XYZ file of N, CA, C and O in Angstrom:
640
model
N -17.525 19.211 -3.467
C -16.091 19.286 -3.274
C -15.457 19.680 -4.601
O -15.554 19.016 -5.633
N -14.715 20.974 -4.451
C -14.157 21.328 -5.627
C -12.752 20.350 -6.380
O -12.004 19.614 -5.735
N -12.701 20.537 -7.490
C -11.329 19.732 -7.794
C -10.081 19.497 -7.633
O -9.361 18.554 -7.960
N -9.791 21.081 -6.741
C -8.310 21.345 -6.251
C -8.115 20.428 -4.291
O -7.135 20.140 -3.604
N -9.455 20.297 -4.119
C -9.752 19.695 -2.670
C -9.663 17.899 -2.994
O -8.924 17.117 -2.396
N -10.764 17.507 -4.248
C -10.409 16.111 -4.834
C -8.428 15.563 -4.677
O -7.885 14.636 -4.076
N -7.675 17.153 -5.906
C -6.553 16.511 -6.413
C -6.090 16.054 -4.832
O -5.620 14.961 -4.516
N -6.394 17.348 -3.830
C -5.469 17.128 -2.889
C -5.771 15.970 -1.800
O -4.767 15.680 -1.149
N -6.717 15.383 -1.527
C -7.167 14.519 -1.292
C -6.375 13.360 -1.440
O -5.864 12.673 -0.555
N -6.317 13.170 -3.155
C -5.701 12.223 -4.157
C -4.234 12.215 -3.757
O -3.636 11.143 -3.856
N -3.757 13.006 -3.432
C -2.249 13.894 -3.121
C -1.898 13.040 -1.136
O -1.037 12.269 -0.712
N -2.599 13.452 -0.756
C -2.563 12.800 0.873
C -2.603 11.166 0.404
O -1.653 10.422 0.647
N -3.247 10.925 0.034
C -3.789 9.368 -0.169
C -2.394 8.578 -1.394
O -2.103 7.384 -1.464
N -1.959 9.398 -1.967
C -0.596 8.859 -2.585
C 0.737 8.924 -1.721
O 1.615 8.118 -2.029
N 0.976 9.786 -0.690
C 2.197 10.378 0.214
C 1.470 8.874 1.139
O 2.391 8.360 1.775
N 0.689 8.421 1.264
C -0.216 7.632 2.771
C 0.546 6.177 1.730
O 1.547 5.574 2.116
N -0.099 5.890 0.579
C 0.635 4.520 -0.147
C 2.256 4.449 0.114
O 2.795 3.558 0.770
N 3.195 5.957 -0.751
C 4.382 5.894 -0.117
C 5.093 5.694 0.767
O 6.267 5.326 0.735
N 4.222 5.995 1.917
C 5.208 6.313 3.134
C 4.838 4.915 3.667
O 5.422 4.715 4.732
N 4.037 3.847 3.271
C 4.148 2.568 3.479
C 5.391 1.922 3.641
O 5.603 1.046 4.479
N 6.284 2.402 2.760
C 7.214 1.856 2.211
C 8.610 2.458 3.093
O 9.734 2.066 2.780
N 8.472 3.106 3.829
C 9.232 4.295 5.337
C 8.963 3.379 6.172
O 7.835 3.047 6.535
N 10.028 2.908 6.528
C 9.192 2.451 8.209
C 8.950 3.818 9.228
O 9.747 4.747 9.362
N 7.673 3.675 9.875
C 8.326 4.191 10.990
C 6.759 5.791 10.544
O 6.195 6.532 11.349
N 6.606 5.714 9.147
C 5.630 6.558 8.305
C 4.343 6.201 8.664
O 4.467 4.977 8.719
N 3.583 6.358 8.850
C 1.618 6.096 9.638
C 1.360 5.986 8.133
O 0.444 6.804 8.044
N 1.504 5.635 7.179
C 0.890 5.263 5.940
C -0.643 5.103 5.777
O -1.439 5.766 5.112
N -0.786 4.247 6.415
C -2.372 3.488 6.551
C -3.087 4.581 7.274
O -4.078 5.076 6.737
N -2.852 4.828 7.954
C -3.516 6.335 8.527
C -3.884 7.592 7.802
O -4.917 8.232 7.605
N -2.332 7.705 7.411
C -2.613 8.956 5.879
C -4.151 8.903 4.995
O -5.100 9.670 4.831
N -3.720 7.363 4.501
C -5.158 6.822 3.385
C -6.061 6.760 4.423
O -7.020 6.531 3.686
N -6.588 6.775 5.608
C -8.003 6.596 6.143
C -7.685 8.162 6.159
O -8.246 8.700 5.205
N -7.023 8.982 6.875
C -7.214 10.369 7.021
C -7.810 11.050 5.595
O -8.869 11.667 5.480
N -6.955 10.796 4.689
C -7.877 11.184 3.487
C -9.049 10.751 3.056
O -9.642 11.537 2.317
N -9.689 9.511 3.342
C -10.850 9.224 3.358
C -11.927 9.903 4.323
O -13.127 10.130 4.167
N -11.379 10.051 4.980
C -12.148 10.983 6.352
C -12.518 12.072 5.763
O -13.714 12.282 5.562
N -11.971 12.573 5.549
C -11.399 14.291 4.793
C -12.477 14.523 3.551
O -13.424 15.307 3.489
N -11.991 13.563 2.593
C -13.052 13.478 1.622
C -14.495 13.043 2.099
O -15.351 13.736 1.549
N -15.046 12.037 3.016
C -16.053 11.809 3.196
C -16.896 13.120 3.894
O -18.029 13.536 3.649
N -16.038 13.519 4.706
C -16.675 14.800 5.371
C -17.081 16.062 4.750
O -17.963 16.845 5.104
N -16.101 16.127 3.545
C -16.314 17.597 2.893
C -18.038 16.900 2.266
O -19.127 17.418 2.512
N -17.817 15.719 1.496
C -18.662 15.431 0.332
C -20.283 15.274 1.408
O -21.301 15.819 0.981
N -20.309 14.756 2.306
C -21.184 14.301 3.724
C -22.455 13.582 2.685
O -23.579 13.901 3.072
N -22.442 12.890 1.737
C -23.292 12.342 1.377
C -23.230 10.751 1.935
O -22.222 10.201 2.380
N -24.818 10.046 1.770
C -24.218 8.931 2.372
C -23.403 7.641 1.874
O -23.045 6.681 2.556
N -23.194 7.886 0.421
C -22.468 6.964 -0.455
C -21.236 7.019 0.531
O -20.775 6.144 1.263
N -20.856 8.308 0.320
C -19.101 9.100 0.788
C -19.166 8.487 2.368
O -18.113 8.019 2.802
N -20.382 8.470 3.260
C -19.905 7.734 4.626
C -19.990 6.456 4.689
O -19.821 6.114 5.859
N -20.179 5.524 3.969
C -20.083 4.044 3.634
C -18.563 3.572 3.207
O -17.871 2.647 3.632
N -18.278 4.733 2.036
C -16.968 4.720 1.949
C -16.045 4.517 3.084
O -15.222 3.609 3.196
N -16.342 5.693 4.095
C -15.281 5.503 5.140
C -15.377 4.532 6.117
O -14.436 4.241 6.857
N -17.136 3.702 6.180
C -17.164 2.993 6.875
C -16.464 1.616 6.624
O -16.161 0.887 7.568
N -16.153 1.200 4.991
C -15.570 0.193 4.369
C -13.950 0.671 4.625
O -13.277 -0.126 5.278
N -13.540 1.431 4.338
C -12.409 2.301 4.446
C -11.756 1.794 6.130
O -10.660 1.239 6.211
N -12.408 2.016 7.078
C -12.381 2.310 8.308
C -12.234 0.706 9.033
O -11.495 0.421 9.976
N -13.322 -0.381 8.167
C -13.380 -1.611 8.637
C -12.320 -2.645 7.617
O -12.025 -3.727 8.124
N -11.947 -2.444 6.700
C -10.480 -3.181 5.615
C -9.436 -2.998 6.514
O -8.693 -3.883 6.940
N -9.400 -1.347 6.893
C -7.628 -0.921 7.516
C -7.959 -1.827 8.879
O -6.984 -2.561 9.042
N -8.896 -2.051 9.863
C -8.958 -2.303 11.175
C -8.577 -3.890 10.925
O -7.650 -4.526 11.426
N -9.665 -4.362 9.918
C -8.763 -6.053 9.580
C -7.811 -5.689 9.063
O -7.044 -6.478 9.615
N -7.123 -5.061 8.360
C -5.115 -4.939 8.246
C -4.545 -4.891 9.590
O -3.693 -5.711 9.932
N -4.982 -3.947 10.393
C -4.152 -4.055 11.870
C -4.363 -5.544 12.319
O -3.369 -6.246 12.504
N -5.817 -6.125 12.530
C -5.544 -7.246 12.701
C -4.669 -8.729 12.186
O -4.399 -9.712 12.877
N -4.432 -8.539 11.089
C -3.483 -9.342 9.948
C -2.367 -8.595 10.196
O -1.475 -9.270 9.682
N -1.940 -7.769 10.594
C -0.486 -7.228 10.810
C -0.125 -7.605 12.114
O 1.084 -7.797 12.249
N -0.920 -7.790 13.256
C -0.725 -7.952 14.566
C -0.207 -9.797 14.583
O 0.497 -10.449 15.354
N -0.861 -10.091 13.504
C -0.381 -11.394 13.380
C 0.361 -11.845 13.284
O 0.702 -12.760 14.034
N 1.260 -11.275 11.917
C 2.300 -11.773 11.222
C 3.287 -11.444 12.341
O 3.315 -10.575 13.212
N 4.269 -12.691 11.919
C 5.863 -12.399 12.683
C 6.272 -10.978 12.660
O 5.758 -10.475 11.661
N 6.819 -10.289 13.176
C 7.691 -9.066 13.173
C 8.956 -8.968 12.663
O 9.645 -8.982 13.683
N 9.658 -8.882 11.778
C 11.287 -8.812 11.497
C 11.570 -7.260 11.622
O 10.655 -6.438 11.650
N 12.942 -6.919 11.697
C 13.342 -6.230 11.389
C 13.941 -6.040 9.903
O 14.166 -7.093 9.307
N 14.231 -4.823 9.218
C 14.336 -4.564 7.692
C 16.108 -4.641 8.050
O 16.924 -4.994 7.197
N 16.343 -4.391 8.930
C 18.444 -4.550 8.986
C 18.720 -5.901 8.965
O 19.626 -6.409 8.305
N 17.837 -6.571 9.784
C 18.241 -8.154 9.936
C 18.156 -8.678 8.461
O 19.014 -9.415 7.974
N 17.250 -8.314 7.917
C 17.134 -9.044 6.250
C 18.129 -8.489 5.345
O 18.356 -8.962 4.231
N 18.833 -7.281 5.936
C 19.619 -6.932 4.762
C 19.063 -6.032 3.697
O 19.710 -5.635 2.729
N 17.551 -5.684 4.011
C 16.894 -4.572 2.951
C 16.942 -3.316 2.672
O 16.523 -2.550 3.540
N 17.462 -2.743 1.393
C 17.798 -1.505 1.761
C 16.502 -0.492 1.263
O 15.760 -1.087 0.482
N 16.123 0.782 1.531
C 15.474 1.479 1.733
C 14.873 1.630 -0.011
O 13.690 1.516 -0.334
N 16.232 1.957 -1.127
C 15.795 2.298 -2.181
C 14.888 0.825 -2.933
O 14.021 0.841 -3.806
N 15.573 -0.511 -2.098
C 14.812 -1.603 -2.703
C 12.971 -1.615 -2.376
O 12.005 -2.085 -2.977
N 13.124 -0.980 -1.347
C 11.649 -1.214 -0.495
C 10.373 -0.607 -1.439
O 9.228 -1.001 -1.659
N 11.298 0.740 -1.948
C 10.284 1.820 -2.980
C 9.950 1.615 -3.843
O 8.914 1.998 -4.385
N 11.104 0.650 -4.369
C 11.204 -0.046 -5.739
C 10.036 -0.594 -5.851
O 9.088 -0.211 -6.537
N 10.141 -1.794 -4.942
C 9.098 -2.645 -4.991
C 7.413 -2.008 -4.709
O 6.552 -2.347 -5.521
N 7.044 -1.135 -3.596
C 6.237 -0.573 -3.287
C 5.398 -0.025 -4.447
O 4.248 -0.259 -4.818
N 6.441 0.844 -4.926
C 5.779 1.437 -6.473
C 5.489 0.519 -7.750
O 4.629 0.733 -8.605
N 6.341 -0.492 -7.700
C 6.026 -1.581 -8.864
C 3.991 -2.335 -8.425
O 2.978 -2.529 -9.098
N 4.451 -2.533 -6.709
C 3.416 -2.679 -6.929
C 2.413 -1.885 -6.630
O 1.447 -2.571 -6.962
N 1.973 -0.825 -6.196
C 1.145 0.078 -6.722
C 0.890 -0.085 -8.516
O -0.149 -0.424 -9.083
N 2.198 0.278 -9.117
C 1.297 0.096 -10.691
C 0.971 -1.132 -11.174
O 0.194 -1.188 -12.127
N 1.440 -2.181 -10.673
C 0.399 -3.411 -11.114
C -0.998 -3.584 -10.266
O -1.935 -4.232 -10.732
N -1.052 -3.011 -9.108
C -2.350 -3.081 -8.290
C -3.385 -2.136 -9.766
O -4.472 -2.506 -10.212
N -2.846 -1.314 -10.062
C -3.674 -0.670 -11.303
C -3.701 -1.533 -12.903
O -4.653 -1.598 -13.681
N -2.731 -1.959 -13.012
C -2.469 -2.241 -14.727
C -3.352 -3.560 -14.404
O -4.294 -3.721 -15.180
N -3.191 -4.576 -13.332
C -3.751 -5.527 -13.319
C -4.678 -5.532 -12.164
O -4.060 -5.743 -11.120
N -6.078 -5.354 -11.981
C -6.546 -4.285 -10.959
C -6.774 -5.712 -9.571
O -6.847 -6.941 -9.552
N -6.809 -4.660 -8.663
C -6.516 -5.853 -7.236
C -5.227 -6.896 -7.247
O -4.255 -6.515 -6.595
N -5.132 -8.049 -7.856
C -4.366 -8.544 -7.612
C -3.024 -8.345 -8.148
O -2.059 -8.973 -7.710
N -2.946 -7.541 -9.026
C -1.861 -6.835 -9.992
C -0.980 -6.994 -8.524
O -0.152 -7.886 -8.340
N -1.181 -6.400 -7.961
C -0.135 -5.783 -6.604
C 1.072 -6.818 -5.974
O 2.231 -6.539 -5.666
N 0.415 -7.999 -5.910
C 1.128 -9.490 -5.470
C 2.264 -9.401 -6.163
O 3.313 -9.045 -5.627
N 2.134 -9.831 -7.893
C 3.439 -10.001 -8.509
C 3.819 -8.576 -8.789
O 5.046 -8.494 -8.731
N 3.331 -7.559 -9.036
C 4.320 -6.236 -8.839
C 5.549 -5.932 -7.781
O 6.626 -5.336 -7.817
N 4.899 -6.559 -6.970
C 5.687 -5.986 -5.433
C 6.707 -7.317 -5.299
O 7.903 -7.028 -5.258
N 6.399 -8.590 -5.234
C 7.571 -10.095 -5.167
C 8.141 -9.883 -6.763
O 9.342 -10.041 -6.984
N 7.431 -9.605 -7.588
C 8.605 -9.027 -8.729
C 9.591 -7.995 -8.965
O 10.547 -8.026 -9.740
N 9.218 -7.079 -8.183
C 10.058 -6.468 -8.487
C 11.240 -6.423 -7.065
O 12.286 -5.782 -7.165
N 10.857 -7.241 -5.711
C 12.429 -7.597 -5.371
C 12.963 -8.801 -5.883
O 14.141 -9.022 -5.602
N 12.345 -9.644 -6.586
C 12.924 -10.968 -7.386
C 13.687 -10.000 -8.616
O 14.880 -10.103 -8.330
N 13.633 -9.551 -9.236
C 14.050 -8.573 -9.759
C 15.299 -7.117 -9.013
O 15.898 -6.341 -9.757
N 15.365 -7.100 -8.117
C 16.417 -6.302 -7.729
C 17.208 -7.268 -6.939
O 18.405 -6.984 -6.892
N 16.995 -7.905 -6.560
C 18.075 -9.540 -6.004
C 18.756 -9.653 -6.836
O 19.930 -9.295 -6.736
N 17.948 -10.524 -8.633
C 18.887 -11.079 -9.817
C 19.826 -10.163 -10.312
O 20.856 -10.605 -10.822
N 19.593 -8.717 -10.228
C 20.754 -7.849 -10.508
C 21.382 -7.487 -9.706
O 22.097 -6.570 -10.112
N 21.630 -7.879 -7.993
C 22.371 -7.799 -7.416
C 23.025 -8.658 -7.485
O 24.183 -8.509 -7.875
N 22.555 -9.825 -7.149
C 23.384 -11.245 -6.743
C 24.053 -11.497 -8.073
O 25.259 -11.686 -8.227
N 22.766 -11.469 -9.384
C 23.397 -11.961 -10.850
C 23.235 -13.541 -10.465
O 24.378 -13.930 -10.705
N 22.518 -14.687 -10.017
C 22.188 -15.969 -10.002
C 20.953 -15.972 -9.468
O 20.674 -15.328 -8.457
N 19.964 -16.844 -10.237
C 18.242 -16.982 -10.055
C 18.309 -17.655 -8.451
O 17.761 -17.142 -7.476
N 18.977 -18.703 -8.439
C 19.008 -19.456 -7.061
C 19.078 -18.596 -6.042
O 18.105 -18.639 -5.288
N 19.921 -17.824 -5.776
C 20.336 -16.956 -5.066
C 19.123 -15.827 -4.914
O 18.884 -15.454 -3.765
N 18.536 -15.400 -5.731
C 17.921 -14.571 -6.089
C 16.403 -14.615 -5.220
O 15.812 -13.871 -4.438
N 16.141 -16.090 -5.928
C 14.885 -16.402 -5.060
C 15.309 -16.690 -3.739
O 14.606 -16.175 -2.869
N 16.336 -17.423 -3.325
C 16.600 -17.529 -1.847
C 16.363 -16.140 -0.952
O 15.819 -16.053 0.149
N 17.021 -14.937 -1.881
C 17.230 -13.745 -1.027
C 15.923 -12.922 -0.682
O 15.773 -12.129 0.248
N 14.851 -13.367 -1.828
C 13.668 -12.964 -2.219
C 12.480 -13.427 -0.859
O 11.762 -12.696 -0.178
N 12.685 -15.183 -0.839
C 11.779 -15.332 0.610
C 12.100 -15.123 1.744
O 11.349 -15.143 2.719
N 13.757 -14.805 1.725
C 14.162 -14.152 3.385
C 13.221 -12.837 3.596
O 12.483 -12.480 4.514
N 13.625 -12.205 2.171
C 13.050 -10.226 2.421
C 11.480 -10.141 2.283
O 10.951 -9.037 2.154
N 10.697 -11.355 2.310
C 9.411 -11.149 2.363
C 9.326 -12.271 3.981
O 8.717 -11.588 4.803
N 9.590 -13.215 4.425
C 9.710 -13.732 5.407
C 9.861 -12.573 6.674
O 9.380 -12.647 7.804
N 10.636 -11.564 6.124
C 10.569 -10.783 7.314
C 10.263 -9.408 7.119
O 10.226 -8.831 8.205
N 10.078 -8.816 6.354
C 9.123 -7.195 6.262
C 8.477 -7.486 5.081
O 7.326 -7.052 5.101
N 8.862 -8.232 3.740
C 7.924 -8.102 2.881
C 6.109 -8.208 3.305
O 5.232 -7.350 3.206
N 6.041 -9.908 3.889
C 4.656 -9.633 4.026
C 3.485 -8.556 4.380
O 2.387 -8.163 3.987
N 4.751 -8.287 5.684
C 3.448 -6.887 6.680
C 3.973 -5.970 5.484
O 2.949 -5.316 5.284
N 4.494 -5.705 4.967
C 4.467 -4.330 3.983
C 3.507 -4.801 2.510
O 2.999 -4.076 1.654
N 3.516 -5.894 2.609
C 2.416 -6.167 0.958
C 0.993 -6.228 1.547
O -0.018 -6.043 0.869
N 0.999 -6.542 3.051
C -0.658 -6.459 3.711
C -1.241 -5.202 3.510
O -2.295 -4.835 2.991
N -0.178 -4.557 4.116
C -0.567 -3.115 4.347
C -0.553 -2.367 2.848
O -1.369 -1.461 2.680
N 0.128 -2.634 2.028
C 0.000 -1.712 1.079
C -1.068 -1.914 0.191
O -1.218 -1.032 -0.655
N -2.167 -3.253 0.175
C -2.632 -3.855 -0.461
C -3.788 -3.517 -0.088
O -4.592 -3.221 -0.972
N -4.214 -3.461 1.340
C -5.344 -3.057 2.381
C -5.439 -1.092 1.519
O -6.411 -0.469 1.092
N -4.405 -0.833 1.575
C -4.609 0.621 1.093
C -4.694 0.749 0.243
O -5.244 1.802 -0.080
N -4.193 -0.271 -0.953
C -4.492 0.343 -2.069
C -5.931 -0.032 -2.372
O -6.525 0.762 -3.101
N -6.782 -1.385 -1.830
C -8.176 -1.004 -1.684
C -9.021 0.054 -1.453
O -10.127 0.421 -1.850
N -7.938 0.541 -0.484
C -8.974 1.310 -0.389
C -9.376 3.211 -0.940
O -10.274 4.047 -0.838
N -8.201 3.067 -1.443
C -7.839 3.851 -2.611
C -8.396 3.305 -3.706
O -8.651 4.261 -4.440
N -8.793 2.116 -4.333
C -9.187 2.106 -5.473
C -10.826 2.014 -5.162
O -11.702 2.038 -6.026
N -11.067 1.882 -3.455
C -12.980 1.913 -3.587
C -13.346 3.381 -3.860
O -14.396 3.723 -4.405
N -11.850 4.682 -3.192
C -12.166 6.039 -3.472
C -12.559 6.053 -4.826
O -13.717 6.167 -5.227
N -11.065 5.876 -5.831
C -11.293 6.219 -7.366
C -12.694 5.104 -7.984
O -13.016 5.148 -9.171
N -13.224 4.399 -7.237
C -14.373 3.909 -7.707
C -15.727 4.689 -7.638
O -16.552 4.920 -8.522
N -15.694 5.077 -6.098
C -16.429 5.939 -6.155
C -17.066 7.122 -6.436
O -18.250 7.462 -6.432
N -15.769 7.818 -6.743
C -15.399 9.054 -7.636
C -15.872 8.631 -9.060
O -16.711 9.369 -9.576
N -15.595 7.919 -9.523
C -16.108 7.449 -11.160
C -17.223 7.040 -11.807
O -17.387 7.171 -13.020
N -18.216 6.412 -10.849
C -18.842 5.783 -11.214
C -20.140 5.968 -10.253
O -21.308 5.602 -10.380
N -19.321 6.830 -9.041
C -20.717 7.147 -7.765
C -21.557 8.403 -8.281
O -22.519 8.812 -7.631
């Protein structure tokens, strides 16, 4: 697999993390589709283990998502640019601090866009377990499930 097929790969599998953060976006799909994609061009059997780990993480995410309560993102009051915020914070702590980085990236950084809305910590955290009580969780499952499995790609890529 040439490098312009890798970047783009890399490219699907970052739009698949983003659009996590969209409702309504097949996110998790994106990242297995690019795993697919890549496993198939590469057809070695490291690369189909990949997708088989790939394939069995996202299927337990559907199952852990089927679980959790359902909210709606209007009922909580969440707005769209907060969602990205957070999404992308935690994406780069899922990296700076690898795997679990993602937890406090993502509850930090809406504990963090609350205190500069509201401007009071009390308030802040109050507003913080409503907006994970009702879309945060299924959106930190899911983004967390993917970014696994995005980081077993760049593992494998590195070191396979």
């Amino acid at each position: 697999m040439g490098i312009w097929q890798l970047l783009l790969v890399g490219l699907v599998m970052l739009l698949g993390l983003l659009g996590i953060m969209v409702p309504g976006v097949p996110g998790s799909l994106a990242v297995w589709a690019a795993v697919f994609w890549w496993s198939s061009a590469e057809g070695t059997s490291q690369a189909w283990w990949v997708l088989v780990a790939a394939t069995a993480l996202l299927l337990v995410h559907q199952v852990v998502q089927w679980l959790l309560p359902a909210a709606g993102r209007r009922e909580a009051g969440v707005r769209k640019r907060q969602l990205l915020f957070a999404g992308g914070t935690g994406i780069v702590g899922f990296f700076v601090l690898p795997v679990i980085g993602v937890v406090p990236g993502f509850v930090g950084a809406l504990y963090g866009w609350e205190r500069v809305r509201l401007g009071d910590h009390g308030a802040a955290v109050a507003s913080t377990r409503v907006i994970m009580r009702s879309v945060g969780r299924r959106m930190l499952v899911e983004l967390a499930a993917c970014l696994l499995v995005t980081g077993l790609w760049l593992g494998v890529l590195r070191w396979g």
